[in-house]
Amino acid sequence: MNILAQIAIVLGISLCAEAIASVLPFVFPSSIIGMLLLLLLLLSGVLKTVQIQSVSGFLLANIAVLFVPAGVSVLRYWDILAANWLPIFLVCLLSTPIVYAVTAWSVKATMKLVDRSTQTEKERNAQ
Amino acid sequence: MIEAITGSALFGIVLCLGTFRLGAVLQRKTKLTLVNPLLVSIILCILVIKVFQIPMENFFKGADVLNMLLPPATALLALNIYNQIKLLKKYALPVLVGCTMGSLSSMVSVTLGCKLLGIDKAISAALLPKSCTTPIAIEIAQGRGGLVPIAIVGVLIAGISGAVLAPHFAKIFKVDNPVAEGLAIGACSHAMGTTKAIEIGEVQGAMSGVAIGVCGLISVVLSMFLPV
């Protein structure tokens, strides 16, 4: 599909998401609404992945560069970071193995339960 | 002349793209997870801004253009979920339970750790989503009144530590199931861990990718209900 059309679709979805976020009765991030909206469009077949292939491929492959500005703004909070770098580092580092172990063990336990369980649960799983 | 260059809106964009590309090349050459392109780029940009005493407004004239692309790029993460929909359906319950428990354990451990070390609320709120992928972490941190740049620092520490330690974790925690291993890597260290998971194995890579999206969505919902 034409590259301009692809850009228009992708930005249009984000624009719709912002509109939806503005009328929601509670605060919910518009970029996550955009994500759910796109997922809905794809699952319902309204939108095909090929229709946004070039733009999505380019943006997703290079998404990390978009975080540079936000990271550089750490300069504005330099004093806070300098005063707290060790506790910040420790909390984030020590939490990593906890999350890994909890996730891995929950998945293993659930798989065991699913395997052992009755037909009804297997059907629910296959849906 | 330096003023003419740094005063242009193009300056911030060129600096971000150039340093990021340099970081990517450095990582390919050194093969070190620690030499992360985002980390290298942030450090080099800060150095350039400090050394040439460039006003932050000048840098952000261009850098804000990159910021503008963040919401559409985040929406595109839906493709990662959509492309793995078969795996997601096959392991729906383990994925859902694993990602919920993983996201919850991340938020609880961060909250407790911050309380224990007496970390300020603006920082603890920023670290809360540290296991999520960056765009989602930014949203959660903002929503809870955390400092967004600190959130990125947290995401980087979680991502790099998980990517480096993932092979060791599998041995220490005796995880031999590839589905469990992939989900665990994605849950604790998002896209950075996924790069490592892809190296470990095909199933691990795919499941780690699934965990990024699912954990992100679950974390957004959890962050709305989690008491302070």
XYZ file of N, CA and C in Angstrom, chain A residues 7 9-10 15 28 30-32 40 52-53 60 71 88 95-96 107 120 123-124:
60
model
N 0.991 5.898 6.491
C 1.237 6.871 7.559
C -0.092 7.432 8.063
N -3.030 6.046 8.014
C -3.753 5.045 8.806
C -3.199 4.987 10.226
N -1.867 4.869 10.329
C -1.230 4.706 11.644
C -1.459 5.948 12.520
N -4.837 9.239 16.486
C -5.709 10.402 16.654
C -7.065 9.975 17.232
N -7.046 7.080 31.148
C -6.420 5.888 30.580
C -5.512 6.350 29.436
N -3.704 7.253 26.187
C -4.231 7.180 24.828
C -3.413 6.249 23.941
N -2.095 6.110 24.206
C -1.311 5.228 23.343
C -1.685 3.759 23.573
N -2.149 3.442 24.798
C -2.601 2.069 25.063
C -3.965 1.848 24.403
N -7.955 -4.565 17.777
C -9.359 -4.808 17.443
C -9.557 -4.778 15.922
N -0.313 -1.765 6.583
C 0.533 -0.828 7.321
C 1.958 -1.381 7.454
N 2.272 -2.347 6.589
C 3.526 -3.100 6.712
C 4.796 -2.236 6.761
N 8.562 0.116 14.357
C 8.819 -0.879 15.407
C 10.303 -1.238 15.479
N 14.874 10.167 27.890
C 16.018 9.779 28.712
C 16.931 10.962 28.995
N 17.887 3.430 43.723
C 17.180 3.184 42.462
C 17.757 1.944 41.787
N 14.714 -6.591 41.935
C 13.361 -6.976 41.548
C 13.369 -7.911 40.336
N 14.421 -7.790 39.491
C 14.461 -8.586 38.249
C 14.361 -10.102 38.483
N 3.723 -19.809 35.440
C 3.432 -20.419 34.144
C 3.507 -21.944 34.261
N -13.421 -29.397 30.249
C -13.949 -28.023 30.175
C -12.825 -26.994 30.185
N -11.050 -26.960 26.889
C -11.814 -26.239 25.869
C -11.644 -24.739 26.017
N -11.671 -24.278 27.263
C -11.522 -22.844 27.511
C -10.149 -22.378 27.022
